[in-house]
Amino acid sequence: MTSIAFIGLGNMGGPMARNLLAAGHSLRIFDLSESALGDVAEAGGQIAASAPAACEGAEVVITMLPAGKHVRQVYTGDDGLLAALSPDTLCLDASTIDSETAREVGLAAAEMGIPFMDTPVSGGVAAAQAGTLAFMCGGTEEAFRRAQPVLADMGNPEKIFHAGPAGAGQVAKAANNMVLAIHMIGTCEALAMGANAGLDPGVLSEIMKASSGNNWSLQVYNPWPDVMEGSPASNDYQPGFMVDLMVKDLGLAMAVAKSSGIDNPLGRLALAQYEAHQADGHGTTDFSSILNRIRSS
Ligand code: NAD
């Protein structure tokens, strides 16, 4: 059993924290929103009055926050965690944030002898609930070794990767979500084209799954309604993974592309498509609803 402080118990953090409790860890929890604490408190989490208070006596701190500014504030702001933690407390930030902030917070932590890893996730709310998340980690070998058993209680042990030094987890996440955005749009274009030319989208999906056009969007997230049971498309595009979050993640990918000096025309095109879809009022629908934009064009 590990003493864990968990900060940020929203759509993702809530079920992740519940899985840690189910695995037998002790949890002290904090969130700015009281309503986010309820379920986890009911499952045995002890509510703390502040983020530093949640960390008293913690061996591991996990944060699951909206964006880089929140992570920076929680760790290095006024009343920030780094000033309160004893050295050697392992900090794992599972939020999806810009790699620069992850590197800077990691460096600030290292200067105080505190191991910090960026550990963003792939899989969404359903995987957070099922405890099958993938983790992409940036930090030292030693921090990764210590992080693995805790991450395994929230994710699939086969899908916990050490991407490289601090910030590398966020770069991996940005790369993954950029290719996800691109192949989702490509899949939607192919299905819409086939359907307009008279094919059954379900039959076309089976053909492409068995051919070189196979990809994750076809295999587990088919964007055409009623082709795949349980997909967001078959549930009126309820998320799933919202368009707003895809726009956020593509913005992070653009920043990585810029800072690493690579041109990414397809990534930029995907961002423009998702921004236009968002501007049309679809920000809170699932990202596979981009199909409707293509079909109505
Ligand atoms: P969310 O908005 O549901 O939860 C974030 C929580 O952080 C909220 O409860 C909020 O009150 C809390 N919070 C904000 N600032 C705080 C502070 N200073 N101190 C304490 N608590 C604070 O967001 P989410 O969907 O759980 O996503 C969390 C992170 O995971 C994001 O970075 C997101 O991009 C990433 N992510 C989300 C998904 C998804 O499908 N939802 C999938 C993969 C990754």
Coordinates of C-alpha atoms and ligand atoms in Angstrom, one line a residue:
M1 CA 0.0 0.0 0.0
T2 CA 1.3 3.5 -0.9
S3 CA 0.2 6.8 0.6
I4 CA -0.9 8.9 -2.4
A5 CA -2.1 12.5 -2.7
F6 CA -4.4 12.9 -5.7
I7 CA -5.1 16.4 -6.9
G8 CA -7.7 17.1 -9.7
L9 CA -10.6 14.6 -9.5
G10 CA -12.5 15.5 -12.7
N11 CA -13.7 13.3 -15.4
M12 CA -10.4 11.5 -15.6
G13 CA -8.9 12.0 -12.2
G14 CA -12.1 10.7 -10.4
P15 CA -12.1 7.2 -11.8
M16 CA -8.3 7.0 -11.7
A17 CA -8.4 7.8 -8.0
R18 CA -11.1 5.2 -7.4
N19 CA -9.0 2.5 -9.1
L20 CA -6.1 3.3 -6.8
L21 CA -8.4 3.0 -3.8
A22 CA -9.7 -0.3 -5.2
A23 CA -6.1 -1.5 -5.4
G24 CA -5.6 -0.9 -1.7
H25 CA -3.7 2.4 -1.6
S26 CA -4.5 5.1 0.9
L27 CA -5.5 8.4 -0.8
R28 CA -5.7 12.0 0.4
I29 CA -7.6 14.0 -2.2
F30 CA -8.0 17.7 -3.2
D31 CA -9.9 19.5 -5.9
L32 CA -11.1 23.1 -6.1
S33 CA -14.5 21.9 -7.0
E34 CA -16.3 20.2 -4.0
S35 CA -18.6 18.2 -6.3
A36 CA -15.6 16.5 -7.9
L37 CA -14.6 15.0 -4.5
G38 CA -17.9 13.2 -3.6
D39 CA -17.5 9.9 -5.4
V40 CA -13.9 9.4 -4.5
A41 CA -14.6 10.3 -0.8
E42 CA -17.4 7.8 -0.8
A43 CA -15.0 5.2 -2.1
G44 CA -12.6 5.9 0.8
G45 CA -10.5 9.0 -0.2
Q46 CA -9.8 11.4 2.6
I47 CA -10.6 15.0 1.7
A48 CA -7.9 17.5 2.4
A49 CA -8.3 21.3 2.8
S50 CA -5.6 22.2 0.2
A51 CA -3.2 20.6 -2.2
P52 CA -0.2 20.9 0.2
A53 CA -2.4 19.4 3.0
A54 CA -3.3 16.5 0.8
C55 CA 0.4 15.8 0.3
E56 CA 1.3 15.6 4.0
G57 CA 3.0 12.2 4.5
A58 CA 2.5 11.2 0.9
E59 CA 5.0 8.9 -0.8
V60 CA 3.5 9.7 -4.3
V61 CA 1.6 12.8 -5.6
I62 CA -0.6 12.5 -8.7
T63 CA -2.0 15.5 -10.4
M64 CA -4.7 15.4 -13.2
L65 CA -5.4 19.0 -14.1
P66 CA -6.8 20.8 -17.1
A67 CA -3.8 22.6 -18.6
G68 CA -0.2 23.8 -18.1
K69 CA -1.1 26.9 -16.2
H70 CA -2.9 24.8 -13.5
V71 CA 0.1 22.4 -13.2
R72 CA 2.5 25.3 -12.9
Q73 CA 0.4 26.9 -10.3
V74 CA -0.1 23.8 -8.2
Y75 CA 3.6 22.8 -8.2
T76 CA 5.4 26.1 -8.3
G77 CA 2.9 28.9 -7.5
D78 CA 2.2 30.6 -4.2
D79 CA 1.5 27.8 -1.7
G80 CA 2.9 25.4 -4.4
L81 CA 3.6 21.8 -3.7
L82 CA 7.3 21.8 -4.4
A83 CA 8.0 24.0 -1.4
A84 CA 5.9 21.7 0.9
L85 CA 7.1 18.2 -0.2
S86 CA 9.8 16.3 1.4
P87 CA 12.6 15.4 -1.0
D88 CA 12.1 12.0 -2.7
T89 CA 8.3 12.3 -2.9
L90 CA 7.5 11.0 -6.3
C91 CA 5.4 13.5 -8.4
L92 CA 3.4 12.2 -11.4
D93 CA 1.6 14.7 -13.5
A94 CA -0.9 12.8 -15.7
S95 CA -2.5 16.0 -17.2
T96 CA -2.1 16.7 -20.9
I97 CA -0.1 19.9 -21.0
D98 CA 2.6 21.7 -23.1
S99 CA 6.0 19.9 -23.0
E100 CA 7.8 23.2 -22.0
T101 CA 5.8 23.5 -18.8
A102 CA 6.4 19.8 -18.0
R103 CA 10.2 20.3 -18.5
E104 CA 10.3 23.5 -16.4
V105 CA 8.3 22.0 -13.5
G106 CA 10.4 18.9 -13.8
L107 CA 13.6 21.0 -13.6
A108 CA 12.3 23.0 -10.6
A109 CA 11.5 19.8 -8.8
A110 CA 14.9 18.2 -9.6
E111 CA 16.6 21.2 -8.1
M112 CA 14.8 20.5 -4.9
G113 CA 15.7 16.7 -5.0
I114 CA 12.1 15.9 -5.9
P115 CA 11.5 13.3 -8.7
F116 CA 8.9 14.5 -11.2
M117 CA 7.5 12.7 -14.2
D118 CA 5.1 13.9 -16.9
T119 CA 2.8 10.9 -17.3
P120 CA 0.0 11.9 -19.8
V121 CA -2.5 9.2 -20.6
S122 CA -4.3 7.8 -23.7
G123 CA -7.6 6.1 -23.5
G124 CA -10.2 8.6 -22.3
V125 CA -12.8 8.4 -19.6
A126 CA -13.9 4.8 -20.4
A127 CA -10.3 3.5 -20.0
A128 CA -9.9 5.6 -16.8
Q129 CA -12.9 3.8 -15.4
A130 CA -11.8 0.4 -16.6
G131 CA -8.2 0.9 -15.4
T132 CA -6.8 0.3 -18.9
L133 CA -5.1 3.6 -19.6
A134 CA -1.9 3.9 -21.5
F135 CA 0.8 6.1 -19.9
M136 CA 3.7 7.9 -21.7
C137 CA 6.3 9.0 -19.2
G138 CA 9.0 11.6 -19.2
G139 CA 11.6 11.7 -16.5
T140 CA 14.5 9.7 -15.1
E141 CA 14.9 5.9 -15.2
E142 CA 14.7 5.8 -11.4
A143 CA 11.5 7.8 -11.3
F144 CA 10.0 5.6 -14.0
R145 CA 10.9 2.4 -12.0
R146 CA 9.1 3.8 -8.9
A147 CA 6.1 5.1 -11.0
Q148 CA 5.4 1.8 -12.8
P149 CA 3.6 -0.1 -10.0
V150 CA 1.4 2.9 -9.2
L151 CA 0.6 3.6 -12.8
A152 CA -0.2 -0.1 -13.3
D153 CA -3.1 0.2 -10.8
M154 CA -4.7 2.8 -13.1
G155 CA -3.7 1.4 -16.5
N156 CA -2.6 -1.5 -18.6
P157 CA 0.8 -2.6 -17.4
E158 CA 1.7 -3.5 -21.1
K159 CA 1.1 0.1 -22.1
I160 CA 3.3 2.1 -19.7
F161 CA 6.1 3.6 -21.7
H162 CA 9.3 5.5 -20.8
A163 CA 9.4 8.1 -23.6
G164 CA 12.6 9.8 -22.4
P165 CA 13.6 12.7 -20.1
A166 CA 11.3 15.3 -18.6
G167 CA 8.7 16.6 -21.1
A168 CA 9.1 13.5 -23.4
G169 CA 5.8 12.1 -22.3
Q170 CA 4.0 15.2 -23.4
V171 CA 5.8 15.2 -26.8
A172 CA 4.7 11.5 -27.3
K173 CA 1.1 12.4 -26.3
A174 CA 1.1 15.4 -28.8
A175 CA 2.5 13.2 -31.6
N176 CA -0.1 10.4 -30.9
N177 CA -3.1 12.8 -30.8
M178 CA -1.9 14.6 -34.0
V179 CA -1.9 11.3 -35.9
L180 CA -5.2 10.3 -34.3
A181 CA -6.8 13.6 -35.6
I182 CA -5.4 13.0 -39.1
H183 CA -6.5 9.4 -39.4
M184 CA -9.9 10.1 -38.0
I185 CA -10.5 12.8 -40.7
G186 CA -9.0 10.5 -43.4
T187 CA -11.3 7.6 -42.2
C188 CA -14.3 9.9 -42.3
E189 CA -13.4 11.1 -45.8
A190 CA -13.0 7.5 -47.1
L191 CA -16.3 6.3 -45.6
A192 CA -18.2 9.4 -46.8
M193 CA -16.8 9.0 -50.3
G194 CA -17.6 5.3 -50.4
A195 CA -21.1 5.8 -49.1
N196 CA -21.8 8.6 -51.6
A197 CA -20.6 6.2 -54.3
G198 CA -23.1 3.7 -53.2
L199 CA -21.2 1.4 -50.8
D200 CA -22.5 0.3 -47.4
P201 CA -20.2 2.0 -44.8
G202 CA -20.2 -1.1 -42.7
V203 CA -19.1 -3.3 -45.6
L204 CA -16.5 -0.7 -46.6
S205 CA -15.2 -0.5 -43.0
E206 CA -14.7 -4.3 -43.0
I207 CA -12.9 -4.2 -46.3
M208 CA -10.5 -1.4 -45.1
K209 CA -10.0 -3.1 -41.7
A210 CA -8.7 -6.1 -43.7
S211 CA -6.6 -4.0 -46.0
S212 CA -3.9 -1.4 -45.9
G213 CA -6.3 1.4 -44.8
N214 CA -6.8 -0.3 -41.4
N215 CA -6.4 2.1 -38.4
W216 CA -7.5 2.6 -34.8
S217 CA -10.5 4.8 -35.9
L218 CA -11.8 1.9 -37.9
Q219 CA -10.9 -0.8 -35.5
V220 CA -12.4 0.6 -32.2
Y221 CA -14.0 4.0 -32.9
N222 CA -15.9 3.8 -36.2
P223 CA -17.2 7.3 -36.9
W224 CA -20.2 6.1 -39.0
P225 CA -23.5 5.8 -36.9
D226 CA -24.6 2.2 -36.2
V227 CA -21.6 0.5 -37.8
M228 CA -20.1 -0.3 -34.5
E229 CA -22.0 -1.0 -31.3
G230 CA -21.0 1.2 -28.4
S231 CA -19.1 3.8 -30.4
P232 CA -19.8 7.5 -29.8
A233 CA -21.1 7.7 -33.4
S234 CA -23.8 5.1 -32.5
N235 CA -24.7 7.2 -29.5
D236 CA -25.4 10.6 -31.1
Y237 CA -21.7 11.5 -30.8
Q238 CA -21.8 11.7 -27.0
P239 CA -18.2 11.9 -25.9
G240 CA -15.9 9.9 -25.8
F241 CA -13.3 12.5 -26.5
M242 CA -14.6 16.0 -27.1
V243 CA -13.8 18.2 -30.1
D244 CA -12.7 20.9 -27.5
L245 CA -10.0 18.5 -26.1
M246 CA -8.8 17.5 -29.6
V247 CA -8.4 21.2 -30.5
K248 CA -6.4 21.7 -27.2
D249 CA -4.2 18.7 -28.0
L250 CA -3.6 19.7 -31.6
G251 CA -2.6 23.2 -30.3
L252 CA 0.0 21.4 -28.1
A253 CA 1.2 19.4 -31.1
M254 CA 1.6 22.7 -33.1
A255 CA 3.8 24.0 -30.3
V256 CA 6.0 20.9 -30.4
A257 CA 6.3 21.1 -34.2
K258 CA 7.3 24.7 -34.0
S259 CA 9.9 24.3 -31.3
S260 CA 11.4 21.2 -32.9
G261 CA 11.5 22.8 -36.4
I262 CA 9.3 20.4 -38.3
D263 CA 6.6 21.5 -40.7
N264 CA 3.4 19.5 -40.3
P265 CA 0.9 20.6 -43.0
L266 CA -1.5 17.7 -42.3
G267 CA -1.5 18.4 -38.5
R268 CA -2.3 22.1 -39.3
L269 CA -5.1 21.1 -41.7
A270 CA -6.5 18.8 -39.1
L271 CA -6.4 21.6 -36.5
A272 CA -8.2 24.0 -38.9
Q273 CA -10.9 21.4 -39.5
Y274 CA -11.5 20.8 -35.8
E275 CA -11.4 24.5 -35.0
A276 CA -14.1 25.1 -37.7
H277 CA -16.2 22.3 -36.3
Q278 CA -15.8 23.7 -32.8
A279 CA -16.8 27.2 -34.0
D280 CA -19.9 25.7 -35.5
G281 CA -21.0 24.7 -32.0
H282 CA -19.8 21.1 -31.8
G283 CA -17.0 21.6 -29.2
T284 CA -18.6 19.2 -26.7
T285 CA -19.5 16.5 -29.1
D286 CA -17.2 13.5 -29.8
F287 CA -14.3 14.2 -32.2
S288 CA -15.6 11.5 -34.6
S289 CA -18.5 13.9 -35.3
I290 CA -16.1 15.5 -37.8
L291 CA -17.8 13.0 -40.2
N292 CA -20.9 15.3 -40.3
R293 CA -18.8 18.3 -41.4
I294 CA -17.4 16.2 -44.3
R295 CA -20.8 14.8 -45.2
S296 CA -22.4 18.3 -45.3
S297 CA -19.6 19.9 -47.3
Ligands
NAD1 P1 -11.8 18.0 -15.8 O1 -12.0 19.4 -16.1 O2 -13.0 17.1 -15.8 O3 -11.0 17.8 -14.4 C1 -10.0 18.7 -14.0 C2 -10.2 18.9 -12.5 O4 -9.1 19.7 -12.0 C3 -11.5 19.6 -12.1 O5 -12.2 18.8 -11.2 C4 -11.0 20.9 -11.5 O6 -11.8 21.4 -10.5 C5 -9.6 20.5 -11.0 N1 -8.7 21.6 -10.8 C6 -8.4 22.7 -11.6 N2 -7.5 23.5 -11.1 C7 -7.2 22.9 -9.9 C8 -6.3 23.3 -8.8 N3 -5.5 24.4 -8.9 N4 -6.3 22.6 -7.7 C9 -7.0 21.4 -7.6 N5 -7.9 21.0 -8.6 C10 -8.0 21.8 -9.7 O7 -10.7 17.4 -16.9 P2 -10.5 15.9 -17.3 O8 -11.3 15.5 -18.5 O9 -10.4 15.1 -16.1 O10 -9.0 16.0 -17.9 C11 -7.9 16.2 -17.1 C12 -6.6 16.1 -18.0 O11 -6.6 14.9 -18.7 C13 -6.6 17.2 -19.0 O12 -5.3 17.7 -19.2 C14 -7.1 16.5 -20.3 O13 -6.6 17.1 -21.5 C15 -6.5 15.1 -20.1 N6 -7.2 14.1 -20.8 C16 -8.5 14.0 -20.8 C17 -9.2 13.0 -21.5 C18 -10.7 12.9 -21.6 O14 -11.2 12.1 -22.4 N7 -11.4 13.6 -20.7 C19 -8.4 12.0 -22.1 C20 -7.0 12.0 -22.0 C21 -6.4 13.1 -21.3

